[in-house]
PDB file of C-alpha atoms in Angstrom:
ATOM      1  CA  UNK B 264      51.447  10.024 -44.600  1.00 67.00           C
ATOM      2  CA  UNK B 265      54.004   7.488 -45.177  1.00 72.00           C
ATOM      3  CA  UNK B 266      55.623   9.569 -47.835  1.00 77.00           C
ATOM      4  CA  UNK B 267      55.800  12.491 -46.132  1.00 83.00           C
ATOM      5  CA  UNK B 268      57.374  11.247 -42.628  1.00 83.00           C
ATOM      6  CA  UNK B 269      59.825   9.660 -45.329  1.00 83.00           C
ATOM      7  CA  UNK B 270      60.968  13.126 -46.912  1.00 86.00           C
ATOM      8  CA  UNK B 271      60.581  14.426 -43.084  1.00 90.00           C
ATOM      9  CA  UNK B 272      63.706  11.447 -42.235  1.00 88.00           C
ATOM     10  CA  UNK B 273      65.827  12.407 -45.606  1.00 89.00           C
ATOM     11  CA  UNK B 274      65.639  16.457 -44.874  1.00 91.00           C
ATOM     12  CA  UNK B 275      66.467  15.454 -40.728  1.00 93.00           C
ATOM     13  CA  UNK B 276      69.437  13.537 -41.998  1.00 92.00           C
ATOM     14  CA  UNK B 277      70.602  16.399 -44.471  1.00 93.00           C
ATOM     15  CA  UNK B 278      70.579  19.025 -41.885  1.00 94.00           C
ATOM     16  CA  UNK B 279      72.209  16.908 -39.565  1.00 93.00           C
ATOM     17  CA  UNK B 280      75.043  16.299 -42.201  1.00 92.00           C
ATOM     18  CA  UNK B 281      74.941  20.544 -43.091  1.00 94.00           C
ATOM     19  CA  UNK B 282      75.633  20.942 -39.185  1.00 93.00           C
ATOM     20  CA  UNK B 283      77.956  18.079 -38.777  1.00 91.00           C
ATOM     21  CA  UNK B 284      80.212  19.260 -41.610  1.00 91.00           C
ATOM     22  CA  UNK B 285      80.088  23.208 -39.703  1.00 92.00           C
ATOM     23  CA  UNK B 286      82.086  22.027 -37.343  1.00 88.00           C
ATOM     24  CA  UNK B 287      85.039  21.011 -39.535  1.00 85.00           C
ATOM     25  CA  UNK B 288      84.349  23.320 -42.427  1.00 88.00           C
ATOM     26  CA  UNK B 289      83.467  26.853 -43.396  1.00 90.00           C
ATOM     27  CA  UNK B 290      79.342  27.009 -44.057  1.00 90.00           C
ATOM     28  CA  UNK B 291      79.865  27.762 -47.165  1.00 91.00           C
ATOM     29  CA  UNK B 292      81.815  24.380 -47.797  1.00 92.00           C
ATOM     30  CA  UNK B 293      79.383  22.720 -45.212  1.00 92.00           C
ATOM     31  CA  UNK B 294      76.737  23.725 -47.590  1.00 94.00           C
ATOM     32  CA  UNK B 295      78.633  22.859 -50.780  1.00 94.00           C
ATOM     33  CA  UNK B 296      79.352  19.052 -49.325  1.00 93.00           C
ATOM     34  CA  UNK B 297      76.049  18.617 -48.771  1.00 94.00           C
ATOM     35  CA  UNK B 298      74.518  19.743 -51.731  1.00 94.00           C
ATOM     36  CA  UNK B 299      76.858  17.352 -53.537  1.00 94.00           C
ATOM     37  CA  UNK B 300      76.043  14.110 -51.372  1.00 94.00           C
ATOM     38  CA  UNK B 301      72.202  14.847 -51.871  1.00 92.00           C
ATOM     39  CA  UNK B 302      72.640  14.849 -55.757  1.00 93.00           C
ATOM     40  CA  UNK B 303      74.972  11.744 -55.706  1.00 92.00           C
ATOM     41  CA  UNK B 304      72.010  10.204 -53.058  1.00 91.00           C
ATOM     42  CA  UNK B 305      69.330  11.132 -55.946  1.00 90.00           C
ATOM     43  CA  UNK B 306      71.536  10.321 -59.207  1.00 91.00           C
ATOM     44  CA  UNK B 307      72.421   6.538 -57.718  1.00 91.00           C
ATOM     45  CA  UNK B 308      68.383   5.913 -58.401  1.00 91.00           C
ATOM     46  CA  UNK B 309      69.038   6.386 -62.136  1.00 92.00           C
ATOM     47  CA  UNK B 310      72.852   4.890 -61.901  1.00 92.00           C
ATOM     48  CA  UNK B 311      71.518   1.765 -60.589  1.00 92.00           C
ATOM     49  CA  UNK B 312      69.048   1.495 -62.634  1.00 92.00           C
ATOM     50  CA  UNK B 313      71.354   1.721 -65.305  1.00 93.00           C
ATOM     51  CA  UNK B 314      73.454  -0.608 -63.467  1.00 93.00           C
ATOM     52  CA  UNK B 315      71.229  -2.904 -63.462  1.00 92.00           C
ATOM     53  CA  UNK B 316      69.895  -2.787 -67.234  1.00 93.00           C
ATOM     54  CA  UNK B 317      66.268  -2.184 -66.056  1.00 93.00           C
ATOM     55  CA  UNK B 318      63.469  -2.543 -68.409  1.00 94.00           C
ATOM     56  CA  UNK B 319      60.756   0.216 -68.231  1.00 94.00           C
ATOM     57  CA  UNK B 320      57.482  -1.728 -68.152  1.00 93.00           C
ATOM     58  CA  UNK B 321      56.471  -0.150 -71.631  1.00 92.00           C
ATOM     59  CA  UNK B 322      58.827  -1.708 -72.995  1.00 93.00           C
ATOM     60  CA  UNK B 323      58.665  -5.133 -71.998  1.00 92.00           C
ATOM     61  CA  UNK B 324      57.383  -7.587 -74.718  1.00 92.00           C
ATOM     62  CA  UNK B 325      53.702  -8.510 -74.391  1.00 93.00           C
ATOM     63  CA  UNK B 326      53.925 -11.608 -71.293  1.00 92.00           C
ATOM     64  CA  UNK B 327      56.132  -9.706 -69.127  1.00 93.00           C
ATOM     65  CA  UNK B 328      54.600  -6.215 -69.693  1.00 94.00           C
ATOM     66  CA  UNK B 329      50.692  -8.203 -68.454  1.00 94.00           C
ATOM     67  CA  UNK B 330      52.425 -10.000 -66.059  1.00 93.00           C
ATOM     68  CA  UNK B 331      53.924  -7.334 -64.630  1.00 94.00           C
ATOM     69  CA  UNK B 332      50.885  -4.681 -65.101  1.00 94.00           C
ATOM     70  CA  UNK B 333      48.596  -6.504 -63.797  1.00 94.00           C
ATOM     71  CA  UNK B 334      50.156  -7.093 -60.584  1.00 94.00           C
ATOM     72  CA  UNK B 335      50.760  -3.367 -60.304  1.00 94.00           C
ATOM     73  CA  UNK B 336      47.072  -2.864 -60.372  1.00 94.00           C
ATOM     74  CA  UNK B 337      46.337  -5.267 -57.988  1.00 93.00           C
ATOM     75  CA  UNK B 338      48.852  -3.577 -55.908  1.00 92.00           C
ATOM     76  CA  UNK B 339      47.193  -0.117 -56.829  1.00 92.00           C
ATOM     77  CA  UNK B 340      43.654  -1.620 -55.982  1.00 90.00           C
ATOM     78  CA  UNK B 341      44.505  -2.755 -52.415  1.00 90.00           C
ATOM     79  CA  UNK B 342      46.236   0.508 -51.898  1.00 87.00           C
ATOM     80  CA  UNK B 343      43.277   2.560 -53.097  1.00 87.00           C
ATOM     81  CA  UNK B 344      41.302   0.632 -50.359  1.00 84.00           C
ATOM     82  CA  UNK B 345      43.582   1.699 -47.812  1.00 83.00           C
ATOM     83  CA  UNK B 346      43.973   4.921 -48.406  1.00 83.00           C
ATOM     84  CA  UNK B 347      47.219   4.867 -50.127  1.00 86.00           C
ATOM     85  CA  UNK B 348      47.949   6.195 -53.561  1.00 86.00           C
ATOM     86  CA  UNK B 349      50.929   4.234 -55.617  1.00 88.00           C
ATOM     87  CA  UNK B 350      49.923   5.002 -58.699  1.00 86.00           C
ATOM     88  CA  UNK B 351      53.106   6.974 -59.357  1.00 87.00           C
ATOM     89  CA  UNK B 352      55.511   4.731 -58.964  1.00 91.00           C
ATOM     90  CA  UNK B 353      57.482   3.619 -62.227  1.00 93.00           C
ATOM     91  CA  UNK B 354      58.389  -0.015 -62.942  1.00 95.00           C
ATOM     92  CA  UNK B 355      61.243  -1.828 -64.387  1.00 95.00           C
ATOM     93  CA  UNK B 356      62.431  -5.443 -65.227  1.00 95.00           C
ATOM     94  CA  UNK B 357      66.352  -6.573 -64.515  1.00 94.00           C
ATOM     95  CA  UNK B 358      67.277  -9.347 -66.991  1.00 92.00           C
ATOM     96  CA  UNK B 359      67.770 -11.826 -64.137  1.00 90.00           C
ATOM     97  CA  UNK B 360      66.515 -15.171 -63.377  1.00 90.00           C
ATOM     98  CA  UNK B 361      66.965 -15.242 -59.869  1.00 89.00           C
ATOM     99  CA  UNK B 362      63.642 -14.349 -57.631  1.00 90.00           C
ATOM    100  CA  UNK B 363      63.981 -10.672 -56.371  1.00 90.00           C
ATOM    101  CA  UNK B 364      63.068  -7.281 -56.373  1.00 91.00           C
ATOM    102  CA  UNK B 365      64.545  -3.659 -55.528  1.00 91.00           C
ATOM    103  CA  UNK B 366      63.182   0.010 -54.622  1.00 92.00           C
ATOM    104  CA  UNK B 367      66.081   2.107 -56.105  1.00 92.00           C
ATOM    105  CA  UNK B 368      64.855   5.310 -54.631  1.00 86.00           C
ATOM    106  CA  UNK B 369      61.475   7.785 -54.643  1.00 83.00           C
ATOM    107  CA  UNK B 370      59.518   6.063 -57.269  1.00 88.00           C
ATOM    108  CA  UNK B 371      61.319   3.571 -58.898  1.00 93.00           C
ATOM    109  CA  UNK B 372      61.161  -0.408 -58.399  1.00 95.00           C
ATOM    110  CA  UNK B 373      62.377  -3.079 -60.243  1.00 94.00           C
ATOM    111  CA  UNK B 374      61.688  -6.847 -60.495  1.00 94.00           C
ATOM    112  CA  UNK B 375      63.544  -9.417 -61.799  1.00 93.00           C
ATOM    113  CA  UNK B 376      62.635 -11.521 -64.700  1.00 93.00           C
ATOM    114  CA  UNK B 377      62.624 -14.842 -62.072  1.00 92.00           C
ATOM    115  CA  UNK B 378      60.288 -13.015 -59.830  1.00 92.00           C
ATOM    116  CA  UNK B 379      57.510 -12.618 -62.653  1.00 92.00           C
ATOM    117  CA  UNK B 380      57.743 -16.257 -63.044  1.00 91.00           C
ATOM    118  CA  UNK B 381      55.156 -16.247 -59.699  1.00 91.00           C
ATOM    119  CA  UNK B 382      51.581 -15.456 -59.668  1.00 91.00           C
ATOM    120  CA  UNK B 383      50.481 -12.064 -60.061  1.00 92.00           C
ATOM    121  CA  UNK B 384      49.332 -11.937 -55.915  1.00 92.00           C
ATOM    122  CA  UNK B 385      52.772 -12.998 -54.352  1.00 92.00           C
ATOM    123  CA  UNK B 386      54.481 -10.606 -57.423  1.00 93.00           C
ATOM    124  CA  UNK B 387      51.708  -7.826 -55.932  1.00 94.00           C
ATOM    125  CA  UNK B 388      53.053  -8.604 -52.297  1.00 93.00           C
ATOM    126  CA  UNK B 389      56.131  -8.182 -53.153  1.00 94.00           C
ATOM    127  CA  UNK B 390      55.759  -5.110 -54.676  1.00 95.00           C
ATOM    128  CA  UNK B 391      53.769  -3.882 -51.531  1.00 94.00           C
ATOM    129  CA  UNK B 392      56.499  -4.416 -50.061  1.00 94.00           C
ATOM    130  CA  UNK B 393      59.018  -2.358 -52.389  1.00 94.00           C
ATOM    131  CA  UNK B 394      56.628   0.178 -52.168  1.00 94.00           C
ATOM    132  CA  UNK B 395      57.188   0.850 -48.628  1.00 93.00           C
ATOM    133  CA  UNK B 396      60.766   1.413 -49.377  1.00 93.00           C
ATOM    134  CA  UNK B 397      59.696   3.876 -51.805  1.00 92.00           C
ATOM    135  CA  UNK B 398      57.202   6.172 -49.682  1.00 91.00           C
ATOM    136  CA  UNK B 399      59.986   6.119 -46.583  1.00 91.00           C
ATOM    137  CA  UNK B 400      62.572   6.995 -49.023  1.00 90.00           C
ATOM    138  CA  UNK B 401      65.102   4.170 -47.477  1.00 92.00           C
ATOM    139  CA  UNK B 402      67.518   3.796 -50.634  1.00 91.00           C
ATOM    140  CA  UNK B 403      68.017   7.499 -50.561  1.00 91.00           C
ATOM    141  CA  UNK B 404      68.938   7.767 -47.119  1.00 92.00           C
ATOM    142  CA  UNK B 405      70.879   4.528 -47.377  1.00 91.00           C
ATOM    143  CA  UNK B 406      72.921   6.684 -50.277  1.00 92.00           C
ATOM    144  CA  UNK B 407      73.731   9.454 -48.054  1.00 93.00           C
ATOM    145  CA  UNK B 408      74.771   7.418 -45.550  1.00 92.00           C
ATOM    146  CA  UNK B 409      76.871   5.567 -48.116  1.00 92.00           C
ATOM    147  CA  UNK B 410      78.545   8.910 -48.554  1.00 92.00           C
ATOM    148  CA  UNK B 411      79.172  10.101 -45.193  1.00 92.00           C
ATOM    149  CA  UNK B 412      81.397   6.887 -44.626  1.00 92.00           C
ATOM    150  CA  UNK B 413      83.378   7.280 -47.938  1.00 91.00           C
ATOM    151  CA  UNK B 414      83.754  10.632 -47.052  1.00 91.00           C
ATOM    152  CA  UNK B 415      84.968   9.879 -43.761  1.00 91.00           C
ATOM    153  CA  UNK B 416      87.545   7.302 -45.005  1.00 92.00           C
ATOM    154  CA  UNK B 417      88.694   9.791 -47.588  1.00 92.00           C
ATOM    155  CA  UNK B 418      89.224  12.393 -45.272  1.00 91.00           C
ATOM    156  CA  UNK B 419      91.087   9.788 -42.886  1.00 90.00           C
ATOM    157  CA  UNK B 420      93.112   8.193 -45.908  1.00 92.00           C
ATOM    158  CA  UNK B 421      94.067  12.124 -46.668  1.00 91.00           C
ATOM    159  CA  UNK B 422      94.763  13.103 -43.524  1.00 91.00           C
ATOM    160  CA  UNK B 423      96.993   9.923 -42.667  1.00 90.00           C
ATOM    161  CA  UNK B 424      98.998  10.698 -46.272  1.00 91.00           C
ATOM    162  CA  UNK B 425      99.510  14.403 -45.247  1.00 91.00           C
ATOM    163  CA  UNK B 426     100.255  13.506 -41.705  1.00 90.00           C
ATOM    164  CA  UNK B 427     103.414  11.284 -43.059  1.00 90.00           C
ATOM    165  CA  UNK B 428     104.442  13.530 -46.019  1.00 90.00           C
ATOM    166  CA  UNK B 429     105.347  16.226 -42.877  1.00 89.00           C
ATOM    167  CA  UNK B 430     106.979  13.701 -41.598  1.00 88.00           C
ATOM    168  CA  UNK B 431     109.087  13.201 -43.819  1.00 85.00           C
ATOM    169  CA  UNK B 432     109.331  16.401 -45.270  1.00 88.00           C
ATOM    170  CA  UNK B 433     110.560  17.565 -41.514  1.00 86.00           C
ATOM    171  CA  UNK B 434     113.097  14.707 -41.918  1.00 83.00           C
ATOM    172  CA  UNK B 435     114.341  16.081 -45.062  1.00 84.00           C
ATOM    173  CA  UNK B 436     114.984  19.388 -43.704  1.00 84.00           C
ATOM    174  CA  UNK B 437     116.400  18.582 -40.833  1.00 80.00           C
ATOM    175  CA  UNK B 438     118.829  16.350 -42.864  1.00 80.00           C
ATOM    176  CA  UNK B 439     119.923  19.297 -44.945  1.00 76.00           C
ATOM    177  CA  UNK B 440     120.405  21.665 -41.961  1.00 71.00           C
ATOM    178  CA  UNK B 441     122.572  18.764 -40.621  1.00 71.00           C
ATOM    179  CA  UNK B 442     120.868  17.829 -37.529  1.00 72.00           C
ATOM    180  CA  UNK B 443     120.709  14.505 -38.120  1.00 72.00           C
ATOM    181  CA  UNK B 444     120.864  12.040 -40.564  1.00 67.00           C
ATOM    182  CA  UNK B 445     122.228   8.332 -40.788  1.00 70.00           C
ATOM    183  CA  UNK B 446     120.714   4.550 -39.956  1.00 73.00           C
ATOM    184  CA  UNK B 447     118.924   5.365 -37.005  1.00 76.00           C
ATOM    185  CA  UNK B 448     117.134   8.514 -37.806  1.00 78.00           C
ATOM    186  CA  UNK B 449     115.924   7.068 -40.837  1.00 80.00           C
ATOM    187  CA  UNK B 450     114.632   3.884 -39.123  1.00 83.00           C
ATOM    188  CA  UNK B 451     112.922   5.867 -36.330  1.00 83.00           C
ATOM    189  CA  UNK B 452     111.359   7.817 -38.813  1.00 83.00           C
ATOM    190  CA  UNK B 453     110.246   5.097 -41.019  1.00 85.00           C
ATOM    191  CA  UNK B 454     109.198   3.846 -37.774  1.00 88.00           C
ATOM    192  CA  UNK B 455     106.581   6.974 -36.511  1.00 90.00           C
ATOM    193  CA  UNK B 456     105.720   6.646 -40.429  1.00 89.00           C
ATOM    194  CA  UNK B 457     103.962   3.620 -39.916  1.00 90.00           C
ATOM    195  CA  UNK B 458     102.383   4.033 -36.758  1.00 92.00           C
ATOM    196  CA  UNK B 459     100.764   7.107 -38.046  1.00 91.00           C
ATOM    197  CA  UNK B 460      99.728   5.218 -41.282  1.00 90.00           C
ATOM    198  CA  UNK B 461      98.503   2.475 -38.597  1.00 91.00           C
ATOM    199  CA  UNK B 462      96.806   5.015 -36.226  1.00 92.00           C
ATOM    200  CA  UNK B 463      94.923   6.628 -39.472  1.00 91.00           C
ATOM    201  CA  UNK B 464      93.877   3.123 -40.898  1.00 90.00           C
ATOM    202  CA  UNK B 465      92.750   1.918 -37.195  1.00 92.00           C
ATOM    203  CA  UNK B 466      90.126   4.850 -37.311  1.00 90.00           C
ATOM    204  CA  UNK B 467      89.229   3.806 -40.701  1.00 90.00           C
ATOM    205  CA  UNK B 468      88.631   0.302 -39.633  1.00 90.00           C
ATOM    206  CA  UNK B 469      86.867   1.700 -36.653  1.00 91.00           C
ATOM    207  CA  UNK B 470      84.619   4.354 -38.355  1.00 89.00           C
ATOM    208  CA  UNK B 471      83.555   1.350 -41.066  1.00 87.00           C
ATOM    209  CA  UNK B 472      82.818  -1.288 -38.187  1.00 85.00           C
ATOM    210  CA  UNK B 473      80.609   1.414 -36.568  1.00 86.00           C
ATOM    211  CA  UNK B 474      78.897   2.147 -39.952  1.00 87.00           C
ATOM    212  CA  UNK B 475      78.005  -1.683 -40.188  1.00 84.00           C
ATOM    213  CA  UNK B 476      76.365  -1.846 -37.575  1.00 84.00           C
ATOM    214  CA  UNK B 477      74.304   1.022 -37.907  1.00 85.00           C
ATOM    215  CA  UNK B 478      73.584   0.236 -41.621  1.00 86.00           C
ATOM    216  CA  UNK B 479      72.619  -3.003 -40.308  1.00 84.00           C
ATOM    217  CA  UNK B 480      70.290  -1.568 -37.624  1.00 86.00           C
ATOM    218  CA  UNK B 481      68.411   1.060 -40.097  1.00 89.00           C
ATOM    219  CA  UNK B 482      67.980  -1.927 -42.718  1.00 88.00           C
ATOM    220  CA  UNK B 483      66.932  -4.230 -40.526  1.00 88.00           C
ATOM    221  CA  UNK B 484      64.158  -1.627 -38.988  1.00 90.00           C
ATOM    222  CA  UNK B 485      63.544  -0.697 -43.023  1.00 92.00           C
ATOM    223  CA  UNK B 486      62.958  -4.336 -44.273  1.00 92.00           C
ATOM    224  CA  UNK B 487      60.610  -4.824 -40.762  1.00 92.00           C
ATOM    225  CA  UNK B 488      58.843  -1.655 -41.733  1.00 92.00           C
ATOM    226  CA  UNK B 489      58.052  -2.557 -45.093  1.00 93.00           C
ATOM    227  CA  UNK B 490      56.929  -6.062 -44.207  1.00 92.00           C
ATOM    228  CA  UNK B 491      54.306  -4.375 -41.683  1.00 92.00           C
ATOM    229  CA  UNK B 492      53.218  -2.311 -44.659  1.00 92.00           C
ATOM    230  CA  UNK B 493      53.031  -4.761 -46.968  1.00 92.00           C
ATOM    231  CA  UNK B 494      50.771  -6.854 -44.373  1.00 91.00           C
ATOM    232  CA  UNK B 495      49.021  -3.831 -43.896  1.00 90.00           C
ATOM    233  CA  UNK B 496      47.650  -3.588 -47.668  1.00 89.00           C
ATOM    234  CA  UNK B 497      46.525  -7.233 -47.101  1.00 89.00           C
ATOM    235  CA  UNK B 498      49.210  -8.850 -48.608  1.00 91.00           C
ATOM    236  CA  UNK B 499      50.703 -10.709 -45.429  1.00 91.00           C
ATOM    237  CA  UNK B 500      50.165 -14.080 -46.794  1.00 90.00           C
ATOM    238  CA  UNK B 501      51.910 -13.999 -50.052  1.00 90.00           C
ATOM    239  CA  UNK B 502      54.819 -12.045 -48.757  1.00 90.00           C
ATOM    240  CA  UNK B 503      55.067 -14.320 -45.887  1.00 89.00           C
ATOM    241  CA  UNK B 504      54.856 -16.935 -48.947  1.00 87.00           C
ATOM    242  CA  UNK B 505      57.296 -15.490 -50.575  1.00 89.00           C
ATOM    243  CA  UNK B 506      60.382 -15.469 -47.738  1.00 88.00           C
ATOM    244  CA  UNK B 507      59.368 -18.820 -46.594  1.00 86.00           C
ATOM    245  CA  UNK B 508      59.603 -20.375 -50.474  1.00 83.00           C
ATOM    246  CA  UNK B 509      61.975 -17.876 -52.405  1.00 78.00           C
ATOM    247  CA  UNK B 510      64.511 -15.777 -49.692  1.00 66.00           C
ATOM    248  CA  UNK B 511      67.704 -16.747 -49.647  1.00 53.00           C
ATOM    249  CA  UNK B 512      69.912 -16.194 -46.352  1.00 50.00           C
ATOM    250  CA  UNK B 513      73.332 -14.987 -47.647  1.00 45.00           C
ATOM    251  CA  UNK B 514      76.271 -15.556 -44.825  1.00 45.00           C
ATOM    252  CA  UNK B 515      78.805 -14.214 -46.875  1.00 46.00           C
ATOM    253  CA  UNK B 516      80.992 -11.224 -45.547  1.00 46.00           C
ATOM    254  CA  UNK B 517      79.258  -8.205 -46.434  1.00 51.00           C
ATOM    255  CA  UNK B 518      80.961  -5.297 -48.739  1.00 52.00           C
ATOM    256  CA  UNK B 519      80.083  -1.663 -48.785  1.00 49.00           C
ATOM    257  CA  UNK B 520      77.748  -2.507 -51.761  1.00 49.00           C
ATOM    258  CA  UNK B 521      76.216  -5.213 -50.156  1.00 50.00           C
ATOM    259  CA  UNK B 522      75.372  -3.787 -46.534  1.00 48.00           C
ATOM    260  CA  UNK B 523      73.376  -0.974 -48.141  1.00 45.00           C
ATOM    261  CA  UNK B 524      71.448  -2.782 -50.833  1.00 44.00           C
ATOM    262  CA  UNK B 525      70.967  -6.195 -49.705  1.00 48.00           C
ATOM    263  CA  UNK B 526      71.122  -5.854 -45.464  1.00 62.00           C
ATOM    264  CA  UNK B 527      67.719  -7.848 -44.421  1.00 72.00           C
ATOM    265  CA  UNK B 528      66.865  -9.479 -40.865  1.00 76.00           C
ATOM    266  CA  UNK B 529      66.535 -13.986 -41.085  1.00 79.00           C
ATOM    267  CA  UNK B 530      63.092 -14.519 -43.469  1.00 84.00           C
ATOM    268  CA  UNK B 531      62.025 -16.933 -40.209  1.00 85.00           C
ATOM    269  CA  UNK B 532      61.865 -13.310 -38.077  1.00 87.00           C
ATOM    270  CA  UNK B 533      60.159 -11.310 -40.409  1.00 89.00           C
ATOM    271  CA  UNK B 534      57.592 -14.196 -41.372  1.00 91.00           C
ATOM    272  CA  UNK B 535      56.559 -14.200 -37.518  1.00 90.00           C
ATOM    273  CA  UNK B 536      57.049 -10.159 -37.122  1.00 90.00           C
ATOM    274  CA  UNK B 537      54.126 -10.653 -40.075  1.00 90.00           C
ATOM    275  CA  UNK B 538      52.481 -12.923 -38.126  1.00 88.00           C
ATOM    276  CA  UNK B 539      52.252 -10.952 -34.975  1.00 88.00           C
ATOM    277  CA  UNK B 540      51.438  -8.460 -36.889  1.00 86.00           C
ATOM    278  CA  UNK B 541      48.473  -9.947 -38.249  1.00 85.00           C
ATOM    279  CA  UNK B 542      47.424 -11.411 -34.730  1.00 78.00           C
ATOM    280  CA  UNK B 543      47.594  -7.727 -32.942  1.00 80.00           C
ATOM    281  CA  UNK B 544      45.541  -6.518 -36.201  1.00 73.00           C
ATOM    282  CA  UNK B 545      42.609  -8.927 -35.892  1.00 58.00           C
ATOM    283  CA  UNK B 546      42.628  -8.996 -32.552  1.00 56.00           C
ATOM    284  CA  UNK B 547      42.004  -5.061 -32.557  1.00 56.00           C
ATOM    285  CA  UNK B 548      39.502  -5.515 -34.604  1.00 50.00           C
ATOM    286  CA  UNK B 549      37.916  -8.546 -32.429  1.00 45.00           C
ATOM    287  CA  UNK B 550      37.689  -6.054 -29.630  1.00 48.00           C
TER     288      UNK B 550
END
């Protein structure tokens, strides 16, 4: 069910890019931009996964590859028992020592060498978690958003470079036909110049700020999500393990890059949005 309302949210958001791109294109160009941002949205699985230097699981050396397998059929076990299928999902080691994990799209997850340095229950909650991502398809619609905002700041980068070039191009002209010419028509000029490169790189600013937050919204709803299913596959107390010993808060500034792969609510909320979710459970069940 989860998968489903998943590719249910990806087509919703690619219609409402086809219809959003009507209204300042032809269809036919509509159409084309959109087919293009849902290919880039499904080839930045495999790029990052290049990216990355993933490991298929196969090809792991004998430690890792158990390590790694038998946490996946833990994972499989609980989700058999619940109704959940996830035997199809494909997994991959990234040479790093730190303690994480990603879900790079539809079926794809990858842990990091640190992470299988755990026991094979938190690495299974963990990938419970990842799993979720998976099934709601969040890194894909993460991607088009991704593309919508470049888009947008290309268009206003573009538009602020044409919007000058007339300028001056109007300038020009009006210099050969002799209507003006000298100091001060070149400084007022210059002058509109700027404030129309200003106007166009306010909107930029403006159009990124709002994308922020929104990112930041969606993620933090994803990563809540996922925690919920994770708890819901009985894996609540070694993925509430796992953010209490092993998350690490990151304060930094956040770029592009980092907003869409890496934007998660404080560990200390989702360990007691895990918590309450575990109360509400049992106490349904109480009753």
């Amino acid at each position: 069910m989860r998968k489903i309302f998943g590719l249910i949210r990806v087509c919703i958001l690619v219609i409402i890019n086809f219809f959003v791109f009507c209204s300042v294109f032809k269809a036919e160009w509509a159409l084309g931009i959109t087919a293009i941002i849902a290919i880039i949205a499904y080839l930045g699985e495999y790029v990052s996964l290049a990216k990355d230097q993933a490991i298929p699981v196969q090809n792991l050396d004998v430690y890792y590859k158990s390590k790694l397998e038998t946490a996946y059929q833990l994972l499989c076990e609980q989700g058999k028992s619940t109704g959940v299928d996830l035997r199809y999902l494909r997994l991959y080691m990234v040479p790093d020592e730190r303690i994480n994990a990603y879900s790079y799209g539809r079926n794809h997850i990858g842990v990091t060498k640190g992470l299988l340095a755990l026991d094979d229950a938190s690495i299974a909650g963990v990938l419970a978690h990842e799993s979720a991502h998976c099934l709601a398809a969040d890194s894909f619609i993460k991607r088009i958003l991704f593309c919508d905002i470049t888009l947008i700041i290309l268009g206003l980068s573009i538009m602020g470079f044409l919007s000058t070039g007339f300028l001056w191009i109007a300038f020009a002209l009006l210099c050969f036909l002799g209507l003006c010419g000298g100091f001060l028509s070149i400084f007022i000029t210059g002058v509109l110049s700027k404030m129309i490169r200003c106007f166009f790189t306010g909107f930029q600013h403006i159009s990124l700020f709002i994308y922020q937050i929104t990112v930041g919204i969606i993620s933090r709803n994803m990563e809540y999500s996922a925690d919920r299913f994770a708890a819901k596959m009985n894996f609540a107390n070694e993925l509430a393990f796992f953010l209490n010993r092993f998350s690490v808060e990151d304060g930094a500034p956040k770029t592009l890059r980092g907003i869409m792969y890496a934007s998660h609510p404080a560990s200390k909320k989702r360990i007691k949005k895990i918590e309450k979710y575990c109360y509400t459970t049992l106490s349904e069940e109480v009753d």
